[in-house]
Coordinates of C-alpha atoms in Angstrom, one line a residue:
Chain A
M1112 CA -204.6 -7.4 67.9
K1113 CA -202.4 -8.6 70.5
L1114 CA -201.2 -7.1 73.9
A1115 CA -197.6 -6.9 74.7
R1116 CA -194.9 -4.9 76.7
V1117 CA -191.8 -3.6 74.8
A1118 CA -189.0 -5.8 76.2
G1119 CA -185.9 -4.1 74.1
T1120 CA -184.5 -3.3 70.6
V1121 CA -183.2 -5.2 67.7
V1122 CA -180.5 -3.6 65.8
S1123 CA -180.1 -4.9 62.2
P1124 CA -178.0 -2.9 59.7
I1125 CA -178.6 -5.9 57.0
S1126 CA -182.0 -6.4 56.2
H1127 CA -184.5 -6.9 53.2
P1128 CA -185.6 -3.6 51.9
F1129 CA -188.5 -3.0 53.6
Y1130 CA -186.9 -3.1 56.8
D1131 CA -184.1 -0.7 56.0
G1132 CA -184.4 2.1 58.7
Q1133 CA -187.2 0.5 60.4
R1134 CA -187.5 0.5 64.2
L1135 CA -187.5 -3.1 65.4
L1136 CA -188.8 -3.8 69.1
L1137 CA -188.8 -7.1 70.7
C1138 CA -192.2 -7.5 72.4
D1139 CA -193.1 -10.0 75.4
L1140 CA -196.8 -10.9 74.2
I1141 CA -199.1 -11.0 77.4
D1142 CA -202.7 -12.0 78.3
P1143 CA -205.0 -9.3 79.4
D1144 CA -204.2 -10.6 83.0
G1145 CA -200.4 -10.0 82.4
T1146 CA -199.5 -13.7 81.9
P1147 CA -196.6 -14.0 79.4
N1148 CA -197.5 -15.6 76.2
G1149 CA -194.4 -15.7 73.8
Y1150 CA -192.7 -13.1 72.2
L1151 CA -192.6 -11.1 68.8
I1152 CA -190.3 -8.9 66.9
A1153 CA -192.6 -6.1 65.5
V1154 CA -192.0 -2.9 63.8
D1155 CA -192.8 0.4 65.6
V1156 CA -194.7 3.1 63.8
V1157 CA -196.0 5.1 67.3
N1158 CA -192.3 5.3 68.9
A1159 CA -193.2 3.2 72.0
G1160 CA -190.5 2.9 74.5
V1161 CA -189.0 0.0 76.1
G1162 CA -191.1 -1.0 79.0
E1163 CA -194.3 0.3 77.7
H1164 CA -197.2 -1.9 76.9
V1165 CA -198.6 -1.9 73.4
L1166 CA -200.8 -2.9 70.7
I1167 CA -199.7 -5.0 68.1
C1168 CA -201.6 -5.7 64.6
D1169 CA -200.2 -9.2 63.8
E1170 CA -201.5 -9.6 60.4
G1171 CA -200.0 -9.1 57.0
T1172 CA -202.8 -7.0 55.1
S1173 CA -203.6 -4.8 57.8
A1174 CA -199.9 -4.4 58.4
R1175 CA -199.1 -3.5 54.6
Q1176 CA -202.2 -1.4 54.9
I1177 CA -200.5 0.8 57.6
Y1178 CA -197.6 1.3 55.3
G1179 CA -199.6 1.9 52.4
I1180 CA -198.0 -0.8 50.4
S1181 CA -199.8 -3.7 48.3
T1182 CA -196.6 -6.1 48.9
G1183 CA -194.0 -6.3 51.6
P1184 CA -192.7 -8.8 54.2
V1185 CA -194.4 -7.4 57.1
R1186 CA -196.9 -8.7 59.6
S1187 CA -196.3 -7.4 63.2
V1188 CA -196.7 -3.6 63.5
I1189 CA -196.8 -1.8 66.8
V1190 CA -200.1 0.3 66.3
G1191 CA -200.6 1.9 69.8
I1192 CA -199.5 2.3 73.1
V1193 CA -201.6 1.4 76.0
D1194 CA -202.5 3.5 79.0
E1195 CA -204.6 1.3 80.8
I1196 CA -206.2 -2.4 80.7
S1197 CA -208.9 -3.0 83.0
Chain B
M375 CA -191.4 -12.3 63.2
H376 CA -189.0 -14.3 65.2
L377 CA -185.5 -14.8 65.9
G378 CA -183.5 -17.6 64.4
R379 CA -180.1 -19.1 64.1
V380 CA -178.8 -20.1 60.8
I381 CA -177.8 -24.0 61.3
G382 CA -177.0 -25.0 57.9
T383 CA -177.8 -25.0 53.9
V384 CA -180.0 -27.0 51.7
V385 CA -179.2 -27.4 47.9
A386 CA -182.3 -28.6 46.0
T387 CA -181.5 -28.4 42.2
T388 CA -184.9 -29.5 41.3
R389 CA -187.4 -27.1 42.3
G390 CA -190.9 -25.8 41.7
P391 CA -191.7 -22.7 39.8
G392 CA -190.8 -19.3 41.1
L393 CA -187.8 -20.7 43.2
D394 CA -184.8 -20.5 40.9
G395 CA -181.7 -18.6 42.4
I396 CA -183.3 -18.8 46.1
K397 CA -180.9 -19.8 48.7
F398 CA -182.5 -22.1 51.1
L399 CA -180.9 -22.2 54.8
I400 CA -181.7 -24.1 57.7
V401 CA -182.9 -22.0 60.7
Q402 CA -183.6 -23.0 64.2
P403 CA -186.1 -20.7 65.7
L404 CA -185.2 -19.1 69.1
D405 CA -187.0 -17.5 72.1
K406 CA -186.0 -14.0 73.2
H407 CA -183.0 -15.1 75.2
Q408 CA -181.8 -16.9 71.8
N409 CA -182.4 -20.4 73.1
D410 CA -183.7 -23.1 70.8
S411 CA -187.5 -22.8 70.4
G412 CA -189.4 -25.5 68.3
S413 CA -188.1 -27.4 65.4
A414 CA -185.6 -26.3 62.6
V415 CA -187.3 -25.1 59.3
V416 CA -185.9 -24.5 55.9
A417 CA -186.2 -20.7 55.1
A418 CA -185.5 -18.9 51.9
D419 CA -182.9 -16.2 52.3
A420 CA -184.3 -12.8 51.5
V421 CA -181.2 -10.9 52.4
A422 CA -178.9 -13.1 50.4
M423 CA -176.0 -12.6 52.9
A424 CA -177.0 -14.8 55.9
G425 CA -174.5 -17.7 56.6
P426 CA -174.1 -20.7 59.2
G427 CA -174.1 -19.4 62.8
E428 CA -175.8 -15.9 61.7
L429 CA -178.5 -14.7 64.2
V430 CA -181.5 -13.6 62.0
Y431 CA -185.0 -12.8 62.2
F432 CA -187.4 -14.3 59.9
V433 CA -191.2 -14.1 58.6
A434 CA -193.4 -17.0 58.0
S435 CA -196.6 -17.8 55.9
R436 CA -197.6 -15.3 53.1
E437 CA -195.3 -12.5 54.6
A438 CA -192.3 -15.0 53.5
A439 CA -193.5 -15.3 50.1
E440 CA -193.9 -11.4 50.0
A441 CA -190.1 -11.2 50.9
M442 CA -189.1 -12.8 47.7
P443 CA -188.5 -10.7 44.5
E444 CA -191.0 -12.7 42.5
R445 CA -194.7 -12.7 44.0
F446 CA -196.7 -15.6 45.2
V447 CA -193.7 -18.1 45.1
P448 CA -194.4 -21.1 47.2
I449 CA -192.1 -19.9 50.0
D450 CA -193.3 -20.4 53.7
H451 CA -190.4 -19.0 55.9
A452 CA -188.0 -16.3 54.6
I453 CA -184.9 -14.7 56.5
V454 CA -185.5 -10.7 56.3
G455 CA -182.5 -9.6 58.4
L456 CA -179.4 -10.3 60.3
V457 CA -179.3 -9.1 64.0
D458 CA -176.4 -7.2 65.0
H459 CA -177.4 -7.0 68.6
I460 CA -180.5 -7.1 70.9
T461 CA -180.8 -4.9 74.0
L462 CA -183.2 -6.2 76.5
A463 CA -184.4 -4.1 79.2
D464 CA -184.8 -7.1 81.9
D465 CA -181.1 -7.7 81.0
G466 CA -180.4 -4.6 83.1
A467 CA -179.0 -3.4 79.8

């Protein structure tokens, strides 16, 4: 999984059926020491807020497992909100 | 998933199996501030509504094939949504 900080929200009224009604968050990927390392747009299933540190599962099969589906164009899913990194 | 800008279309009448009826668009990947980032790719339009100039988000590798109606087609990039707007915290928004 990857560490990230939620940087903002993406509003998308027109999308592939899987993404209808999904909450899309733009996340800054970070190294454990906080160094920025790119970004991802991820779907949120834990109601993370902008500015929060989160855990992103960035692998398709696991992502589909979260949704209980066998097929779907999903890969990056926010699966946890980080309280502390040490 | 990443942001992209549709910068063109590709017409290819001779195609591999499973690719019939799929619209190909040229997409320029973008960074989070919508600046060009990396080289352009040809993506399948899984939304069938994206046009040149549109800000989109796209998936790559197997997830792109998963975006197509038919499973396991040879697609490695697929547009899965059009962006209406983005609100970034560090923009003071």
